[in-house]
Amino acid sequence: MKFNLTAQDPLSKARAGEITTDHGTIQTPIFMPVGTAGTVKAVHQRELKDDIEAQIILGNTYHLYLRPGLNTLESAGGLHKFNGWDRPILTDSGGYQVYSLTEVRKIKEEGVTFRSHIDGSKHLFTPENVMDIQRVIGADIIMAFDECTPYPCDYQYARRSIDMTHRWLKRCCDRFDSTAPKYGYSQTLFPIVQGSVYKDLREKSAEVIASYEREGNAIGGLSVGEPAEEMYAMTEIVCNILPQQKPRYLMGVGTPVNILENIALGIDMFDCVMPTRNARNGMLFTKNGIINIKNEKWKNDFSAIEDDSELFADKTYTKAYLRHLIHSGEMLGAQIATLHNLHFYLWLVKEARKKIIAGEFYNWKNTMVKQLGQRL
């Protein structure tokens, strides 16, 4: 994997770049639609490519390991062949999913034992086997196995946790570097900065992660319920330490406003379930603010979903029709809303990139942030 920085905003830390992988080029800043179980919910691959213009999508190690399972994925030739997506894929390590299974998991130095949410069967994730699992899945970018601490989190717990995450990282790197990709294209490993909302722990973790000199770096544990101000403060601290010449990925973030503010702090890559999950519940993100399409006010609104959008679904269907579909529980409602939200998120980062290259990002961002958070 290669990363080239192509532009820097004069009034902020925002940057535009290009990541080159064996499955194609990714222009940053970028938003990556989340395809937890090998699918971005309610969206065809053709729509992802042609309508949403996604350049990279996510898979989830925990979910794919449990179902369809490694035998099926390996027999298919990896996730790209299995799901028909021929552009880059990133997999998270399953650390976050295991963290969220608080009732059914035990964390030890060796790794994490947990019970499947599907059938209750018992499993063990270690830094080593999580590298092996992601080799089998075949993602272009894979994540180190870490512990994601909850919020709020006791300082001593957070300190012990980052120390273990760093020990696990050494084991991840050793295993990754001593094994080969399975399907004839290269894979790259990103370590993850942790440290909850404690400045000194974040600084320490960022320094340790930077010292490994991998091709890119991730920041985890900042979409677990902390206030946005804390997220921005920690992101700024970490971005000041992580190397300039490598992509920075802020995991699990967030709203359109979060994305713009974090681009301004120097983040290049984002993912979040929000555009897809909220779409299925009738929440639409637009250039002018947030629409809850279930509200009565849209019942007889026969205007297009978004007037100046290039997306066929936005031009073809009206707000009133989409409201009817969502209220009726029709699958098409979830599909249209998901297409809209993902298209909007990809439009937003593409527009941010244009503004960075033009040297106009900072003022544009401040104007957009006021609009995007409004409830319409």
Short mmCIF file of C-alpha atoms in Angstrom, two decimals:
data_model
loop_
_atom_site.label_atom_id
_atom_site.label_comp_id
_atom_site.label_asym_id
_atom_site.label_seq_id
_atom_site.Cartn_x
_atom_site.Cartn_y
_atom_site.Cartn_z
CA MET A 1 0.00 0.00 0.00
CA LYS A 2 1.21 3.50 -0.84
CA PHE A 3 -0.02 6.90 0.38
CA ASN A 4 0.67 10.21 -1.32
CA LEU A 5 -0.27 13.54 0.21
CA THR A 6 -1.41 15.86 -2.56
CA ALA A 7 -2.73 18.97 -0.80
CA GLN A 8 -2.94 20.63 2.62
CA ASP A 9 -5.53 23.22 3.67
CA PRO A 10 -3.82 26.51 4.63
CA LEU A 11 -6.13 27.27 7.60
CA SER A 12 -6.51 23.80 9.15
CA LYS A 13 -4.81 20.40 9.31
CA ALA A 14 -7.10 19.04 6.58
CA ARG A 15 -5.31 17.16 3.81
CA ALA A 16 -6.08 15.46 0.53
CA GLY A 17 -4.23 12.32 -0.49
CA GLU A 18 -4.32 9.08 -2.41
CA ILE A 19 -4.02 5.52 -1.11
CA THR A 20 -2.97 2.91 -3.68
CA THR A 21 -3.85 -0.75 -3.07
CA ASP A 22 -3.81 -3.78 -5.34
CA HIS A 23 -7.61 -3.44 -5.69
CA GLY A 24 -7.52 0.21 -6.71
CA THR A 25 -6.90 3.77 -5.62
CA ILE A 26 -8.71 5.57 -2.80
CA GLN A 27 -8.89 9.36 -2.80
CA THR A 28 -8.82 10.84 0.70
CA PRO A 29 -10.51 12.09 2.76
CA ILE A 30 -12.80 9.10 2.34
CA PHE A 31 -15.87 7.59 3.98
CA MET A 32 -16.08 3.78 3.92
CA PRO A 33 -19.56 2.21 3.94
CA VAL A 34 -19.85 -0.55 6.54
CA GLY A 35 -20.59 -4.03 5.20
CA THR A 36 -20.57 -5.91 8.50
CA ALA A 37 -21.49 -9.41 7.30
CA GLY A 38 -20.13 -9.11 3.77
CA THR A 39 -22.87 -6.75 2.58
CA VAL A 40 -23.63 -3.06 2.91
CA LYS A 41 -27.22 -3.57 4.05
CA ALA A 42 -29.91 -3.01 1.39
CA VAL A 43 -27.43 -2.06 -1.36
CA HIS A 44 -26.24 -3.92 -4.48
CA GLN A 45 -22.53 -3.81 -5.40
CA ARG A 46 -23.46 -2.08 -8.67
CA GLU A 47 -25.23 0.67 -6.73
CA LEU A 48 -22.25 0.99 -4.38
CA LYS A 49 -19.96 1.52 -7.36
CA ASP A 50 -22.08 3.47 -9.83
CA ASP A 51 -24.50 5.46 -7.66
CA ILE A 52 -22.83 5.86 -4.25
CA GLU A 53 -19.32 5.85 -5.80
CA ALA A 54 -17.82 4.02 -2.82
CA GLN A 55 -14.07 3.52 -3.23
CA ILE A 56 -13.59 1.09 -0.32
CA ILE A 57 -15.96 -0.81 1.98
CA LEU A 58 -15.63 -2.54 5.36
CA GLY A 59 -16.08 -6.11 6.46
CA ASN A 60 -16.21 -7.30 10.06
CA THR A 61 -13.89 -10.04 11.28
CA TYR A 62 -16.10 -11.18 14.18
CA HIS A 63 -19.26 -11.51 12.06
CA LEU A 64 -17.57 -13.07 9.00
CA TYR A 65 -15.66 -15.54 11.19
CA LEU A 66 -18.95 -16.76 12.71
CA ARG A 67 -20.95 -16.65 9.48
CA PRO A 68 -20.38 -17.67 6.68
CA GLY A 69 -17.18 -18.96 8.36
CA LEU A 70 -13.57 -19.25 7.22
CA ASN A 71 -14.02 -22.46 5.19
CA THR A 72 -16.60 -20.85 2.94
CA LEU A 73 -14.58 -17.64 2.55
CA GLU A 74 -11.38 -19.51 1.72
CA SER A 75 -13.17 -21.81 -0.72
CA ALA A 76 -14.60 -18.74 -2.48
CA GLY A 77 -11.12 -17.19 -2.78
CA GLY A 78 -11.66 -14.50 -0.14
CA LEU A 79 -14.31 -11.87 0.57
CA HIS A 80 -13.83 -10.01 -2.74
CA LYS A 81 -14.76 -13.13 -4.72
CA PHE A 82 -17.47 -14.14 -2.24
CA ASN A 83 -19.39 -10.84 -2.33
CA GLY A 84 -18.50 -9.66 -5.85
CA TRP A 85 -16.76 -6.42 -4.79
CA ASP A 86 -13.57 -5.77 -6.77
CA ARG A 87 -12.42 -2.58 -5.08
CA PRO A 88 -10.50 -2.29 -1.77
CA ILE A 89 -11.87 -3.77 1.46
CA LEU A 90 -10.86 -3.00 5.05
CA THR A 91 -11.62 -5.40 7.91
CA ASP A 92 -11.79 -4.39 11.54
CA SER A 93 -10.30 -6.90 13.96
CA GLY A 94 -13.46 -7.83 15.86
CA GLY A 95 -12.10 -6.07 18.97
CA TYR A 96 -15.02 -3.64 19.05
CA GLN A 97 -17.65 -6.38 18.64
CA VAL A 98 -16.04 -8.47 21.35
CA TYR A 99 -15.93 -5.35 23.57
CA SER A 100 -19.66 -4.89 23.10
CA LEU A 101 -20.38 -8.49 24.23
CA THR A 102 -19.73 -7.51 27.87
CA GLU A 103 -21.91 -10.28 29.32
CA VAL A 104 -20.34 -13.14 27.37
CA ARG A 105 -16.61 -12.43 27.10
CA LYS A 106 -13.45 -12.66 29.20
CA ILE A 107 -10.31 -10.65 28.44
CA LYS A 108 -6.92 -12.16 29.38
CA GLU A 109 -3.33 -11.67 28.25
CA GLU A 110 -3.66 -14.59 25.83
CA GLY A 111 -6.68 -13.04 24.13
CA VAL A 112 -10.44 -12.86 24.49
CA THR A 113 -12.84 -15.77 24.99
CA PHE A 114 -16.42 -15.03 23.98
CA ARG A 115 -19.68 -16.74 23.16
CA SER A 116 -21.25 -16.39 19.74
CA HIS A 117 -24.36 -14.19 19.63
CA ILE A 118 -25.73 -16.68 17.07
CA ASP A 119 -25.61 -20.02 18.89
CA GLY A 120 -23.77 -19.44 22.19
CA SER A 121 -20.72 -21.46 21.09
CA LYS A 122 -17.42 -20.55 22.75
CA HIS A 123 -14.50 -19.01 20.80
CA LEU A 124 -11.08 -17.51 21.44
CA PHE A 125 -9.62 -14.50 19.61
CA THR A 126 -5.88 -13.94 20.06
CA PRO A 127 -3.66 -11.38 18.29
CA GLU A 128 -2.22 -14.25 16.25
CA ASN A 129 -5.41 -15.96 15.11
CA VAL A 130 -7.08 -12.62 14.33
CA MET A 131 -4.23 -11.96 11.86
CA ASP A 132 -4.79 -15.44 10.39
CA ILE A 133 -8.55 -14.88 10.14
CA GLN A 134 -8.07 -11.55 8.33
CA ARG A 135 -5.58 -13.21 5.97
CA VAL A 136 -8.34 -15.69 5.07
CA ILE A 137 -10.97 -12.97 4.67
CA GLY A 138 -8.50 -11.30 2.32
CA ALA A 139 -9.04 -7.60 3.04
CA ASP A 140 -6.57 -5.10 1.58
CA ILE A 141 -6.24 -3.29 4.93
CA ILE A 142 -6.50 -5.26 8.17
CA MET A 143 -6.62 -4.06 11.77
CA ALA A 144 -4.53 -5.03 14.76
CA PHE A 145 -6.37 -6.76 17.61
CA ASP A 146 -6.93 -4.26 20.42
CA GLU A 147 -9.12 -3.72 23.45
CA CYS A 148 -11.68 -0.95 22.98
CA THR A 149 -12.35 0.58 26.40
CA PRO A 150 -15.87 1.75 27.31
CA TYR A 151 -16.86 5.32 28.17
CA PRO A 152 -16.68 6.40 30.91
CA CYS A 153 -13.55 4.44 31.79
CA ASP A 154 -11.48 4.47 34.98
CA TYR A 155 -7.95 5.87 34.40
CA GLN A 156 -6.15 2.83 35.85
CA TYR A 157 -8.22 0.46 33.70
CA ALA A 158 -7.52 2.55 30.58
CA ARG A 159 -3.77 2.55 31.39
CA ARG A 160 -3.65 -1.23 31.86
CA SER A 161 -5.72 -1.65 28.71
CA ILE A 162 -3.39 0.35 26.40
CA ASP A 163 -0.39 -1.50 27.77
CA MET A 164 -2.06 -4.79 26.83
CA THR A 165 -3.15 -3.41 23.44
CA HIS A 166 0.51 -2.50 22.78
CA ARG A 167 1.71 -5.98 23.81
CA TRP A 168 -0.96 -7.47 21.55
CA LEU A 169 0.22 -5.21 18.71
CA LYS A 170 3.73 -6.67 18.89
CA ARG A 171 2.19 -10.15 18.59
CA CYS A 172 -0.02 -9.01 15.67
CA CYS A 173 2.99 -7.58 13.81
CA ASP A 174 5.12 -10.66 14.45
CA ARG A 175 2.37 -12.96 13.12
CA PHE A 176 1.47 -10.71 10.18
CA ASP A 177 5.13 -10.31 9.14
CA SER A 178 5.77 -14.06 9.31
CA THR A 179 2.77 -15.02 7.14
CA ALA A 180 1.87 -14.34 3.50
CA PRO A 181 -1.36 -13.17 1.85
CA LYS A 182 -3.44 -16.04 0.47
CA TYR A 183 -4.87 -14.74 -2.77
CA GLY A 184 -2.00 -13.18 -4.71
CA TYR A 185 -2.45 -9.52 -3.73
CA SER A 186 -0.85 -7.62 -0.88
CA GLN A 187 -2.39 -6.79 2.51
CA THR A 188 -1.36 -4.12 5.00
CA LEU A 189 -1.76 -3.90 8.78
CA PHE A 190 -2.87 -0.77 10.68
CA PRO A 191 -2.21 -0.54 14.44
CA ILE A 192 -4.81 1.23 16.62
CA VAL A 193 -4.27 4.08 19.10
CA GLN A 194 -6.30 3.70 22.31
CA GLY A 195 -6.29 5.53 25.67
CA SER A 196 -9.92 6.55 26.33
CA VAL A 197 -10.21 10.34 26.92
CA TYR A 198 -6.95 10.70 28.88
CA LYS A 199 -4.46 13.05 27.18
CA ASP A 200 -1.31 11.38 28.55
CA LEU A 201 -2.53 7.88 27.60
CA ARG A 202 -3.46 8.97 24.09
CA GLU A 203 -0.03 10.60 23.68
CA LYS A 204 1.74 7.49 24.94
CA SER A 205 -0.31 5.19 22.71
CA ALA A 206 0.18 7.39 19.63
CA GLU A 207 3.95 7.37 20.20
CA VAL A 208 4.04 3.57 20.55
CA ILE A 209 1.85 3.10 17.46
CA ALA A 210 3.96 5.53 15.39
CA SER A 211 7.14 3.67 16.42
CA TYR A 212 5.94 0.54 14.60
CA GLU A 213 6.17 2.40 11.27
CA ARG A 214 3.33 0.51 9.57
CA GLU A 215 1.84 1.85 6.31
CA GLY A 216 -1.12 3.50 8.07
CA ASN A 217 -2.51 4.11 11.56
CA ALA A 218 -5.95 4.00 13.15
CA ILE A 219 -7.49 5.75 16.15
CA GLY A 220 -10.01 3.68 18.11
CA GLY A 221 -12.26 4.09 21.14
CA LEU A 222 -13.65 7.52 20.19
CA SER A 223 -17.19 6.63 19.18
CA VAL A 224 -18.29 4.95 22.39
CA GLY A 225 -20.48 7.65 23.92
CA GLU A 226 -18.01 10.40 24.85
CA PRO A 227 -18.99 14.04 24.11
CA ALA A 228 -17.92 15.32 20.68
CA GLU A 229 -15.57 17.87 22.29
CA GLU A 230 -13.64 15.02 23.96
CA MET A 231 -13.43 13.19 20.63
CA TYR A 232 -12.03 16.26 18.88
CA ALA A 233 -9.54 16.97 21.69
CA MET A 234 -8.18 13.40 21.63
CA THR A 235 -8.07 13.30 17.82
CA GLU A 236 -6.07 16.53 17.72
CA ILE A 237 -3.55 15.22 20.26
CA VAL A 238 -3.08 11.97 18.34
CA CYS A 239 -2.86 13.60 14.87
CA ASN A 240 -0.07 15.85 16.15
CA ILE A 241 1.99 12.70 16.94
CA LEU A 242 1.10 10.23 14.16
CA PRO A 243 3.34 10.63 11.07
CA GLN A 244 2.20 13.06 8.39
CA GLN A 245 3.08 10.81 5.48
CA LYS A 246 0.74 7.98 6.47
CA PRO A 247 -3.07 7.76 6.34
CA ARG A 248 -4.97 8.22 9.60
CA TYR A 249 -8.22 6.31 10.10
CA LEU A 250 -10.69 7.39 12.80
CA MET A 251 -12.76 4.30 13.54
CA GLY A 252 -16.56 4.36 13.85
CA VAL A 253 -17.06 8.12 13.39
CA GLY A 254 -19.68 9.50 12.78
CA THR A 255 -22.19 12.24 11.93
CA PRO A 256 -21.56 14.52 8.91
CA VAL A 257 -20.52 17.29 11.35
CA ASN A 258 -18.11 14.90 13.15
CA ILE A 259 -16.56 13.97 9.81
CA LEU A 260 -15.92 17.55 8.72
CA GLU A 261 -14.51 18.58 12.11
CA ASN A 262 -12.17 15.57 12.16
CA ILE A 263 -11.03 16.17 8.57
CA ALA A 264 -10.02 19.64 9.79
CA LEU A 265 -7.88 17.94 12.48
CA GLY A 266 -6.01 15.76 9.96
CA ILE A 267 -8.06 12.55 9.62
CA ASP A 268 -8.13 10.82 6.22
CA MET A 269 -10.46 7.80 6.61
CA PHE A 270 -13.83 7.27 8.30
CA ASP A 271 -16.45 4.56 8.70
CA CYS A 272 -19.73 4.45 10.58
CA VAL A 273 -22.99 2.46 10.57
CA MET A 274 -24.94 5.69 11.08
CA PRO A 275 -25.88 6.44 7.43
CA THR A 276 -27.17 2.89 6.86
CA ARG A 277 -28.71 2.19 10.28
CA ASN A 278 -30.40 5.58 10.56
CA ALA A 279 -31.68 5.28 6.98
CA ARG A 280 -33.62 2.15 7.90
CA ASN A 281 -35.29 4.16 10.68
CA GLY A 282 -36.23 7.00 8.34
CA MET A 283 -33.48 9.52 9.18
CA LEU A 284 -32.00 11.25 6.13
CA PHE A 285 -28.84 13.38 6.11
CA THR A 286 -29.00 16.21 3.57
CA LYS A 287 -26.99 19.30 2.57
CA ASN A 288 -29.45 21.48 4.49
CA GLY A 289 -29.82 19.36 7.64
CA ILE A 290 -31.46 16.24 9.03
CA ILE A 291 -34.88 14.98 7.95
CA ASN A 292 -36.98 12.51 9.94
CA ILE A 293 -39.04 11.27 7.01
CA LYS A 294 -41.56 9.64 9.37
CA ASN A 295 -42.80 13.06 10.50
CA GLU A 296 -46.28 14.18 9.45
CA LYS A 297 -44.92 17.31 7.72
CA TRP A 298 -43.59 15.17 4.81
CA LYS A 299 -46.89 13.30 4.24
CA ASN A 300 -47.93 15.44 1.26
CA ASP A 301 -44.52 16.80 0.27
CA PHE A 302 -44.15 15.77 -3.36
CA SER A 303 -40.77 17.41 -3.87
CA ALA A 304 -37.72 15.28 -4.70
CA ILE A 305 -35.86 13.69 -1.78
CA GLU A 306 -32.93 16.04 -2.50
CA ASP A 307 -33.31 18.58 -5.28
CA ASP A 308 -29.77 19.11 -6.53
CA SER A 309 -28.55 15.55 -6.00
CA GLU A 310 -27.15 13.47 -8.86
CA LEU A 311 -28.49 10.23 -7.34
CA PHE A 312 -31.28 8.67 -9.41
CA ALA A 313 -33.26 7.70 -6.26
CA ASP A 314 -33.18 11.30 -4.98
CA LYS A 315 -34.54 12.62 -8.28
CA THR A 316 -37.03 9.81 -8.97
CA TYR A 317 -38.82 9.53 -5.61
CA THR A 318 -40.58 12.13 -3.49
CA LYS A 319 -40.43 12.70 0.24
CA ALA A 320 -44.09 11.75 0.52
CA TYR A 321 -43.52 8.44 -1.28
CA LEU A 322 -40.47 7.58 0.82
CA ARG A 323 -42.43 8.40 3.99
CA HIS A 324 -45.19 6.05 2.85
CA LEU A 325 -42.70 3.23 2.19
CA ILE A 326 -40.97 3.62 5.57
CA HIS A 327 -44.31 3.75 7.41
CA SER A 328 -45.50 0.66 5.55
CA GLY A 329 -42.34 -1.28 6.40
CA GLU A 330 -41.63 -1.76 2.68
CA MET A 331 -38.10 -2.95 1.90
CA LEU A 332 -37.79 -0.41 -0.89
CA GLY A 333 -38.04 2.37 1.71
CA ALA A 334 -34.91 1.12 3.48
CA GLN A 335 -33.14 0.73 0.13
CA ILE A 336 -33.92 4.27 -1.07
CA ALA A 337 -33.03 5.88 2.28
CA THR A 338 -29.76 3.90 2.48
CA LEU A 339 -28.79 4.87 -1.07
CA HIS A 340 -29.53 8.49 -0.25
CA ASN A 341 -27.52 8.61 2.99
CA LEU A 342 -24.47 6.79 1.62
CA HIS A 343 -24.49 8.92 -1.54
CA PHE A 344 -24.64 12.02 0.67
CA TYR A 345 -21.73 10.89 2.87
CA LEU A 346 -19.57 10.14 -0.19
CA TRP A 347 -20.58 13.48 -1.73
CA LEU A 348 -19.55 15.24 1.50
CA VAL A 349 -16.01 13.82 1.62
CA LYS A 350 -15.57 14.34 -2.13
CA GLU A 351 -16.60 17.97 -1.73
CA ALA A 352 -14.26 18.34 1.26
CA ARG A 353 -11.42 17.02 -0.90
CA LYS A 354 -12.19 19.56 -3.65
CA LYS A 355 -12.20 22.40 -1.11
CA ILE A 356 -8.88 21.25 0.44
CA ILE A 357 -7.24 21.17 -3.00
CA ALA A 358 -8.67 24.64 -3.77
CA GLY A 359 -7.44 25.97 -0.39
CA GLU A 360 -11.02 26.81 0.66
CA PHE A 361 -11.83 24.02 3.09
CA TYR A 362 -11.82 25.81 6.46
CA ASN A 363 -14.43 28.49 5.69
CA TRP A 364 -16.59 26.05 3.72
CA LYS A 365 -16.46 23.58 6.63
CA ASN A 366 -17.61 26.24 9.13
CA THR A 367 -20.58 27.13 6.89
CA MET A 368 -21.52 23.48 6.31
CA VAL A 369 -21.32 22.51 9.99
CA LYS A 370 -24.06 25.07 10.80
CA GLN A 371 -26.34 23.63 8.09
CA LEU A 372 -25.72 19.92 8.52
CA GLY A 373 -26.73 19.74 12.20
CA GLN A 374 -30.11 21.44 11.74
CA ARG A 375 -33.33 19.42 12.10
CA LEU A 376 -35.60 20.16 9.16
#
